[in-house]
Every structure is written in structure tokens, then in C-alpha cells.
Short mmCIF file of C-alpha atoms in Angstrom, two decimals:
data_model
loop_
_atom_site.label_atom_id
_atom_site.label_comp_id
_atom_site.label_asym_id
_atom_site.label_seq_id
_atom_site.Cartn_x
_atom_site.Cartn_y
_atom_site.Cartn_z
CA UNK K 188 16.68 9.96 -12.74
CA UNK K 189 14.85 10.18 -9.42
CA UNK K 190 15.94 12.80 -6.91
CA UNK K 191 14.61 13.32 -3.42
CA UNK K 192 14.35 17.08 -3.83
CA UNK K 193 11.91 16.84 -6.75
CA UNK K 194 10.32 13.49 -5.95
CA UNK K 195 6.73 14.61 -5.51
CA UNK K 196 6.61 16.64 -8.72
CA UNK K 197 8.41 13.99 -10.76
CA UNK K 198 6.06 11.28 -9.49
CA UNK K 199 3.00 13.36 -10.36
CA UNK K 200 4.39 13.70 -13.88
CA UNK K 201 5.13 9.97 -13.97
CA UNK K 202 1.58 9.22 -12.83
CA UNK K 203 0.05 11.35 -15.57
CA UNK K 204 2.09 9.55 -18.23
CA UNK K 205 2.19 5.94 -17.05
CA UNK K 206 -0.48 5.40 -14.40
CA UNK K 207 -3.53 7.34 -15.55
CA UNK K 208 -3.90 5.28 -18.78
CA UNK K 209 -4.32 1.99 -16.84
CA UNK K 210 -6.80 3.20 -14.23
CA UNK K 211 -10.00 2.39 -16.08
CA UNK K 212 -8.99 -1.16 -17.05
CA UNK K 213 -7.72 -1.85 -13.55
CA UNK K 214 -11.17 -1.05 -12.22
CA UNK K 215 -13.58 -2.21 -14.92
CA UNK K 216 -11.76 -5.46 -15.69
CA UNK K 217 -10.22 -6.09 -12.29
CA UNK K 218 -6.92 -6.10 -14.17
CA UNK K 219 -3.53 -5.76 -12.51
CA UNK K 220 -1.91 -2.47 -13.70
CA UNK K 221 1.07 -4.26 -15.22
CA UNK K 222 2.26 -1.52 -17.57
CA UNK K 223 2.33 1.01 -14.72
CA UNK K 224 4.05 -1.53 -12.46
CA UNK K 225 6.65 -2.22 -15.15
CA UNK K 226 7.21 1.52 -15.62
CA UNK K 227 7.82 1.86 -11.87
CA UNK K 228 10.56 -0.75 -12.26
CA UNK K 229 12.09 0.90 -15.29
CA UNK K 230 12.14 4.39 -13.79
CA UNK K 231 13.86 3.36 -10.55
CA UNK K 232 10.92 3.58 -8.17
CA UNK K 233 11.34 0.03 -6.88
CA UNK K 234 14.69 1.09 -5.41
CA UNK K 235 13.25 4.09 -3.56
CA UNK K 236 14.04 2.64 -0.11
CA UNK K 237 17.15 0.72 -1.13
CA UNK K 238 20.30 2.26 0.42
CA UNK K 239 22.61 4.03 -1.99
CA UNK K 240 25.40 1.51 -1.46
CA UNK K 241 23.16 -1.08 -3.14
CA UNK K 242 22.22 1.21 -6.02
CA UNK K 243 19.00 2.65 -4.66
CA UNK K 244 17.81 6.16 -3.90
CA UNK K 245 18.30 5.77 -0.15
CA UNK K 246 14.88 7.16 0.66
CA UNK K 247 13.00 6.79 3.91
CA UNK K 248 9.41 6.63 5.06
CA UNK K 249 8.95 10.29 4.10
CA UNK K 250 9.80 9.62 0.43
CA UNK K 251 7.71 6.45 0.52
CA UNK K 252 4.73 8.51 1.67
CA UNK K 253 5.28 11.16 -1.01
CA UNK K 254 5.33 8.65 -3.85
CA UNK K 255 2.29 6.68 -2.64
CA UNK K 256 0.35 9.94 -2.28
CA UNK K 257 1.25 11.05 -5.80
CA UNK K 258 0.48 7.70 -7.47
CA UNK K 259 -2.88 7.37 -5.73
CA UNK K 260 -4.08 10.59 -7.34
CA UNK K 261 -4.09 8.65 -10.62
CA UNK K 262 -4.80 5.07 -9.53
CA UNK K 263 -5.24 3.90 -5.95
CA UNK K 264 -4.75 0.29 -7.01
CA UNK K 265 -1.33 1.01 -8.54
CA UNK K 266 -0.32 3.00 -5.46
CA UNK K 267 -1.41 0.16 -3.18
CA UNK K 268 0.55 -2.48 -5.11
CA UNK K 269 3.64 -0.28 -5.13
CA UNK K 270 3.23 0.42 -1.42
CA UNK K 271 3.27 -3.32 -0.66
CA UNK K 272 6.60 -3.65 -2.44
CA UNK K 273 8.13 -0.78 -0.49
CA UNK K 274 7.03 -2.14 2.87
CA UNK K 275 8.72 -5.43 2.05
CA UNK K 276 11.92 -3.67 1.00
CA UNK K 277 11.88 -1.72 4.27
CA UNK K 278 11.74 -4.99 6.21
CA UNK K 279 14.63 -6.49 4.27
CA UNK K 280 16.74 -3.35 4.68
CA UNK K 281 16.09 -3.22 8.42
CA UNK K 282 16.58 -6.89 9.33
CA UNK K 283 18.12 -8.82 6.45
CA UNK K 284 21.60 -10.30 6.73
CA UNK K 285 24.41 -8.66 4.81
CA UNK K 286 24.42 -11.68 2.51
CA UNK K 287 20.70 -11.42 1.83
CA UNK K 288 20.81 -7.68 1.20
CA UNK K 289 23.78 -8.06 -1.13
CA UNK K 290 21.93 -10.76 -3.08
CA UNK K 291 18.60 -8.98 -3.45
CA UNK K 292 18.82 -5.23 -3.01
CA UNK K 293 20.89 -4.44 -6.14
CA UNK K 294 18.32 -6.40 -8.18
CA UNK K 295 15.49 -4.47 -6.53
CA UNK K 296 17.22 -1.17 -7.28
CA UNK K 297 17.58 -2.12 -10.95
CA UNK K 298 13.90 -3.06 -11.17
CA UNK K 299 14.72 -6.71 -11.84
CA UNK K 300 12.64 -8.07 -8.96
CA UNK K 301 9.71 -6.87 -6.85
CA UNK K 302 8.27 -7.94 -3.51
CA UNK K 303 4.86 -8.41 -1.92
CA UNK K 304 3.62 -9.13 1.59
CA UNK K 305 2.20 -12.52 2.60
CA UNK K 306 1.04 -11.75 6.14
CA UNK K 307 -2.77 -11.88 6.30
CA UNK K 308 -4.52 -15.12 7.21
CA UNK K 309 -8.16 -16.06 7.67
CA UNK K 310 -7.57 -17.25 11.21
CA UNK K 311 -6.32 -13.89 12.47
CA UNK K 312 -8.01 -11.50 10.02
CA UNK K 313 -6.89 -7.91 10.51
CA UNK K 314 -4.80 -8.99 13.52
CA UNK K 315 -2.13 -10.35 11.21
CA UNK K 316 0.49 -10.50 13.96
CA UNK K 317 -0.66 -14.01 14.87
CA UNK K 318 -0.15 -16.34 11.88
CA UNK K 319 -1.15 -19.99 11.78
CA UNK K 320 1.35 -21.01 9.10
CA UNK K 321 3.90 -23.50 10.41
CA UNK K 322 7.49 -24.53 9.75
CA UNK K 323 9.32 -27.80 10.12
CA UNK K 324 13.02 -28.54 9.84
CA UNK K 325 14.30 -30.48 6.86
CA UNK K 326 18.06 -30.61 7.01
CA UNK K 327 19.17 -27.00 6.76
CA UNK K 328 15.90 -25.94 5.12
CA UNK K 329 12.41 -25.21 6.39
CA UNK K 330 9.15 -26.61 5.09
CA UNK K 331 6.24 -24.17 5.23
CA UNK K 332 2.62 -25.23 5.52
CA UNK K 333 -0.41 -22.96 5.70
CA UNK K 334 -2.46 -20.44 3.76
CA UNK K 335 -2.21 -16.70 3.32
CA UNK K 336 -5.62 -15.17 2.66
CA UNK K 337 -4.68 -12.03 0.70
CA UNK K 338 -1.42 -11.46 -1.16
CA UNK K 339 -1.59 -8.21 -3.11
CA UNK K 340 0.25 -8.29 -6.47
CA UNK K 341 0.24 -12.08 -6.33
CA UNK K 342 2.17 -13.61 -9.27
CA UNK K 343 3.21 -10.13 -10.38
CA UNK K 344 5.69 -9.67 -7.55
CA UNK K 345 8.62 -12.09 -7.62
CA UNK K 346 9.05 -12.81 -3.91
CA UNK K 347 6.61 -12.86 -1.02
CA UNK K 348 7.71 -11.73 2.43
CA UNK K 349 6.09 -14.57 4.35
CA UNK K 350 5.34 -14.39 8.08
CA UNK K 351 5.46 -17.74 9.91
CA UNK K 352 5.61 -19.38 13.33
CA UNK K 353 9.13 -20.48 14.28
CA UNK K 354 9.52 -24.21 14.73
CA UNK K 355 12.58 -23.67 16.95
CA UNK K 356 11.56 -20.87 19.34
CA UNK K 357 8.09 -21.44 20.81
CA UNK K 358 5.88 -18.39 20.28
CA UNK K 359 8.44 -16.61 18.10
CA UNK K 360 7.99 -15.63 14.46
CA UNK K 361 10.09 -15.66 11.29
CA UNK K 362 9.94 -13.91 7.94
CA UNK K 363 11.05 -15.66 4.75
CA UNK K 364 11.56 -14.62 1.14
CA UNK K 365 9.52 -17.11 -0.88
CA UNK K 366 9.62 -17.06 -4.68
CA UNK K 367 6.25 -16.95 -6.43
CA UNK K 368 7.11 -20.03 -8.51
CA UNK K 369 8.26 -22.20 -5.61
CA UNK K 370 7.30 -25.87 -5.71
CA UNK K 371 4.11 -26.62 -3.77
CA UNK K 372 3.06 -22.95 -3.71
CA UNK K 373 -0.51 -22.72 -5.00
CA UNK K 374 -2.32 -19.53 -6.01
CA UNK K 375 -6.09 -19.74 -5.70
CA UNK K 376 -7.77 -18.21 -8.74
CA UNK K 377 -11.02 -16.27 -9.17
CA UNK K 378 -11.38 -15.44 -5.49
CA UNK K 379 -10.78 -11.67 -5.47
CA UNK K 380 -13.73 -9.63 -6.71
CA UNK K 381 -13.34 -6.44 -4.75
CA UNK K 382 -15.89 -3.67 -4.54
CA UNK K 383 -12.96 -1.27 -4.94
CA UNK K 384 -9.21 -1.57 -5.45
CA UNK K 385 -10.23 -4.10 -8.05
CA UNK K 386 -6.95 -4.51 -9.91
CA UNK K 387 -4.66 -5.37 -7.03
CA UNK K 388 -4.45 -9.11 -7.92
CA UNK K 389 -5.07 -10.10 -4.31
CA UNK K 390 -5.07 -13.89 -4.12
CA UNK K 391 -5.06 -16.52 -1.40
CA UNK K 392 -1.80 -18.47 -1.51
CA UNK K 393 -1.36 -22.01 -0.19
CA UNK K 394 1.99 -23.18 1.17
CA UNK K 395 1.63 -26.92 0.74
CA UNK K 396 5.06 -28.04 1.92
CA UNK K 397 7.07 -25.18 0.42
CA UNK K 398 10.80 -25.59 0.97
CA UNK K 399 12.85 -22.48 1.77
CA UNK K 400 16.57 -22.21 2.31
CA UNK K 401 17.87 -21.00 5.67
CA UNK K 402 19.63 -18.04 4.06
CA UNK K 403 16.27 -16.68 2.86
CA UNK K 404 15.15 -15.85 6.38
CA UNK K 405 14.85 -12.08 6.95
CA UNK K 406 16.45 -11.51 10.34
CA UNK K 407 17.72 -13.85 13.00
CA UNK K 408 15.89 -16.99 14.05
CA UNK K 409 12.69 -16.07 15.88
CA UNK K 410 13.19 -12.34 15.33
CA UNK K 411 10.39 -11.92 12.79
CA UNK K 412 8.24 -9.83 15.09
CA UNK K 413 10.97 -7.20 15.32
CA UNK K 414 11.30 -6.99 11.55
CA UNK K 415 7.52 -6.78 11.25
CA UNK K 416 7.54 -3.56 13.25
CA UNK K 417 9.40 -1.74 10.47
CA UNK K 418 7.16 -3.31 7.83
CA UNK K 419 4.06 -2.24 9.74
CA UNK K 420 5.13 1.37 10.13
CA UNK K 421 5.75 1.75 6.39
CA UNK K 422 2.54 -0.15 5.68
CA UNK K 423 0.36 2.13 7.80
CA UNK K 424 1.91 5.39 6.57
CA UNK K 425 1.72 4.05 3.03
CA UNK K 426 -2.00 3.43 3.39
CA UNK K 427 -2.47 6.89 4.90
CA UNK K 428 -0.71 8.30 1.84
CA UNK K 429 -2.71 6.20 -0.63
CA UNK K 430 -6.03 7.29 0.83
CA UNK K 431 -4.89 10.89 1.12
CA UNK K 432 -4.01 10.82 -2.58
CA UNK K 433 -7.39 9.30 -3.37
CA UNK K 434 -9.10 12.06 -1.39
CA UNK K 435 -7.12 14.64 -3.37
CA UNK K 436 -8.30 13.08 -6.64
CA UNK K 437 -11.93 13.16 -5.49
CA UNK K 438 -11.62 16.78 -4.37
CA UNK K 439 -9.97 17.85 -7.63
CA UNK K 440 -12.70 16.16 -9.65
CA UNK K 441 -15.50 17.70 -7.59
CA UNK K 442 -13.92 21.15 -7.76
CA UNK K 443 -13.57 21.00 -11.53
CA UNK K 444 -17.13 19.77 -11.93
CA UNK K 445 -18.62 22.53 -9.77
CA UNK K 446 -16.66 25.22 -11.63
CA UNK K 447 -17.68 23.98 -15.10
CA UNK K 448 -21.29 22.95 -14.33
CA UNK K 449 -23.27 25.99 -15.48
CA UNK K 450 -26.90 26.92 -15.11
CA UNK K 451 -28.92 28.67 -17.82
CA UNK K 452 -28.34 32.01 -16.08
CA UNK K 453 -24.57 31.52 -16.66
CA UNK K 454 -23.74 31.00 -13.00
CA UNK K 455 -21.74 27.95 -11.97
CA UNK K 456 -22.42 25.35 -9.31
CA UNK K 457 -19.35 26.64 -7.50
CA UNK K 458 -21.04 30.04 -7.12
CA UNK K 459 -23.55 28.53 -4.67
CA UNK K 460 -22.54 29.39 -1.11
CA UNK K 461 -23.33 25.93 0.30
CA UNK K 462 -21.18 24.36 -2.42
CA UNK K 463 -18.31 26.61 -1.43
CA UNK K 464 -18.72 25.45 2.18
CA UNK K 465 -18.55 21.81 1.08
CA UNK K 466 -15.49 22.48 -1.06
CA UNK K 467 -13.78 24.26 1.81
CA UNK K 468 -14.46 21.32 4.10
CA UNK K 469 -13.10 18.89 1.51
CA UNK K 470 -9.97 20.96 0.93
CA UNK K 471 -9.23 21.12 4.66
CA UNK K 472 -9.61 17.35 5.00
CA UNK K 473 -7.34 16.69 2.02
CA UNK K 474 -4.63 18.92 3.40
CA UNK K 475 -5.01 17.45 6.87
CA UNK K 476 -4.60 13.91 5.55
CA UNK K 477 -1.35 14.33 3.70
CA UNK K 478 0.13 16.77 6.22
CA UNK K 479 -0.25 14.32 9.11
CA UNK K 480 0.94 11.39 6.99
CA UNK K 481 4.12 13.21 5.96
CA UNK K 482 4.72 14.42 9.51
CA UNK K 483 4.31 10.89 10.85
CA UNK K 484 6.67 9.48 8.23
CA UNK K 485 9.25 12.16 8.97
CA UNK K 486 8.97 11.43 12.69
CA UNK K 487 9.66 7.76 12.00
CA UNK K 488 12.73 8.56 9.90
CA UNK K 489 14.07 10.76 12.70
CA UNK K 490 13.40 8.15 15.38
CA UNK K 491 11.08 10.49 17.28
CA UNK K 492 9.42 9.19 20.44
CA UNK K 493 5.95 9.99 19.14
CA UNK K 494 6.43 8.44 15.70
CA UNK K 495 4.28 5.36 16.31
CA UNK K 496 1.27 7.23 17.69
CA UNK K 497 1.48 9.73 14.83
CA UNK K 498 1.59 6.89 12.32
CA UNK K 499 -1.50 5.23 13.82
CA UNK K 500 -3.27 8.61 13.89
CA UNK K 501 -2.34 9.38 10.29
CA UNK K 502 -4.06 6.27 8.97
CA UNK K 503 -7.15 6.85 11.13
CA UNK K 504 -7.29 10.47 9.98
CA UNK K 505 -6.81 9.58 6.31
CA UNK K 506 -9.54 6.93 6.48
CA UNK K 507 -12.13 9.30 7.93
CA UNK K 508 -11.08 12.04 5.53
CA UNK K 509 -11.26 10.01 2.34
CA UNK K 510 -14.71 8.67 3.21
CA UNK K 511 -15.98 12.16 4.02
CA UNK K 512 -14.41 13.73 0.93
CA UNK K 513 -15.70 11.05 -1.44
CA UNK K 514 -19.19 11.24 0.06
CA UNK K 515 -19.31 15.00 -0.42
CA UNK K 516 -17.81 14.68 -3.89
CA UNK K 517 -20.55 12.25 -4.91
CA UNK K 518 -23.14 14.72 -3.61
CA UNK K 519 -21.62 17.60 -5.54
CA UNK K 520 -21.26 15.44 -8.64
CA UNK K 521 -24.97 14.76 -8.66
CA UNK K 522 -26.34 12.82 -11.61
CA UNK K 523 -23.01 12.83 -13.43
CA UNK K 524 -21.38 11.11 -10.48
CA UNK K 525 -24.08 8.48 -10.03
CA UNK K 526 -24.30 7.75 -13.75
CA UNK K 527 -20.50 7.26 -13.77
CA UNK K 528 -19.83 10.10 -16.18
CA UNK K 529 -17.35 11.23 -13.53
CA UNK K 530 -14.85 8.87 -11.83
CA UNK K 531 -16.23 9.77 -8.39
CA UNK K 532 -18.12 6.50 -8.07
CA UNK K 533 -14.84 4.59 -8.47
CA UNK K 534 -13.14 6.83 -5.93
CA UNK K 535 -15.97 6.10 -3.48
CA UNK K 536 -15.63 2.33 -3.94
CA UNK K 537 -11.85 2.48 -3.57
CA UNK K 538 -12.23 4.60 -0.43
CA UNK K 539 -14.46 2.04 1.28
CA UNK K 540 -11.53 -0.36 1.44
CA UNK K 541 -9.77 2.03 3.80
CA UNK K 542 -11.95 0.89 6.72
CA UNK K 543 -11.29 -2.83 6.44
CA UNK K 544 -7.78 -3.20 5.09
CA UNK K 545 -5.57 -4.70 7.80
CA UNK K 546 -5.00 -3.32 10.30
CA UNK K 547 -8.59 -2.14 10.11
CA UNK K 548 -9.86 1.23 11.31
CA UNK K 549 -11.21 -0.24 14.55
CA UNK K 550 -8.01 -2.16 15.29
CA UNK K 551 -5.94 0.97 14.72
CA UNK K 552 -8.09 2.95 17.13
CA UNK K 553 -7.51 0.31 19.80
CA UNK K 554 -3.76 0.41 19.13
CA UNK K 555 -3.68 4.19 19.27
CA UNK K 556 -5.76 4.25 22.44
CA UNK K 557 -3.41 1.77 24.09
CA UNK K 558 -0.34 3.70 22.93
CA UNK K 559 -1.46 7.09 24.23
CA UNK K 560 -2.74 5.83 27.59
CA UNK K 561 -0.03 3.43 28.70
#
């Protein structure tokens, strides 16, 4: 049974048992880590953010960040897919009607259903706050038309949190829970072939006249932008945690390699002073990444005035750190790293996604700059 007090340690143990075995197939075959995802359901992780009155753990952004950090040390793809579920749950908890929460949250807590985000579109790219997807009224239902460019965990999650333009309030937005098997919902196949994060099952999804019931709207009519704020904060801290965990994995691998790589004179690579300097730099960056991510998440949970700027900064910091750490790790790994005898090459490829995943590094810097200067 999950407990907040021991969450980080228990998740590291969970990752060693259930996540590590799927990592290689997720990368080499571009295969969704289904067994790890199923284990997350069975062990109660899907209910991490579900309030206790609905059967969940009642965790906040802090616990979300801890778990994503721990999982990513074994498989960044698994951590990313899990993170997407949590961000969706956070949105439902914050803005869903009592009826909607009563219908869905107990099932989430039991691991019976999982969520994914359907926000990104080709027309807006990393600025996913401006969707093109449209609605039209049909009795008491809505008909959705448009295309989402990347839906992580597509067809493995049960419902997609779908961001749309309101057909009632001009310029306003809505969020809907759309089942993956809805009529007129089309998943485009063989599109995702990522350099890294290869197993995340990211697919474009077409909404070709998808009908959704009014009660499946998350939040009041036209209030989707407000609900998106909560989703975004968990999304950004979650990514900071994922990439901090990936940096930790790269550091651990490089450290072990340098300590066990021996020369004929019986000295180790780690005995070289310059290597020690590199390892010290990597260690500091790893600690900086997760420390700021956890502090930002805690600030959000406490409603601190500086929570948003810390959250933006945590993702920026984690992105720079993971790229620096993986680059140094590849250098220290030498021929073993480049010949893929060590997993450092995979870590490097996974890390490169940190720059471009919405909101991208450049977009986040603009947001942070605006936030701290206004």
C-alpha cells in the first residue's frame, strides 16, 4: 500500500521490479511499456492525486514530482506516460463537477481507467493554449471536429482530456473527457518514430464528428482555460521531475563506469582528477534539478505567490541539466557509451526531447521572463 511518507523509496523499489525490465523493449522496439503501466494501475499509483474521499492517496504536486522522478531513473518513457495521466487527473480534481468526479475518480483510484492529454495541435505547436478543434451543438451533446497532433499513451489510456474551442462563448475554451473508442475518433498509425522517448505511443488523433455528452465537460462552459492552468502546472513540474530522474540515471551510470573502468596499472578512471571534476559537476546538476522541482511543486501545493515562476524555472533548469549531464556522461563513457554497451546513448536521445516537448524550452523562457518582469 502506498504511503506519502515512504513514497520515494517505495517507487524506486517498484521501478526496479516492474519498470526496469521493459526499458530496453520500449526503446529498441518503440513499444509502449504496457506491463509497467499495468503494474502502476495495480499498485495504486494511478490514484496518487485522487482525493481520499474517492479512494485515492490524496497526494499533491509534490508527490507527483517524487514519483515521476523515481520512475524516470528506470525508464523515462514510462515516467512520461504516467505523468500525462496524473496531469489529467489533476485537471479533473480541480475543475470537474461533483457528478463527474464521483463517476470517474473511484475508477481511477482502483486502476480501472487511465487518462491522457489531447492538447497539442499542429496549428499551434508548442503554444498549445490556442487549439483549432471546434465544437457544434447537437441537442444536449457536442460534436467535435479537428485533429490533435500528439496524444501520448494513445489507445493505452482510456479517456483523453481534450481541449477545444467553445461554440457558445466566443474565444473561450472547454475540456472534455473523450473515450478512446468513441465513434468517429481515428488514431493515425505509424507516425511516431521518435529519436528518444520511443515507447510513448504518441499518435495523432482525428476527431471526425465525435459526439460527447454535456456531462463529460470538465468545468463550467467556457472555463477550460482555468482548468488548463492546473493541468499545465502539474505537466511542467512532471517534466522537470522526469528529466531530473533521467539525469540521475545518466550520472549513476557514468559514476559506476568510471569506478570500475581500470587501467593496466590498477588505477581507475575515477582516479583521474579531471574525471572527478566532471563527476562533481554532474552531481551538482542532478541535485539542483530535483531540488528545484520538488521546491516548485511544494510551493504550488501551498499556494505560494512564487509557485508559477518556480515551476517554469524548474523545467528550464532540468532541461539544461539533463543535456549537460548526459553529454558529460557520454564523454566519460567513451567507447562503451558510443558502442551502446552502456545505456548512456539512450539517455542522451531521451534527454534531447526535453528541449522541444511542449511547452518548449524557448517558450518557457519567454513565459518566465514575462512572469518575473511584469
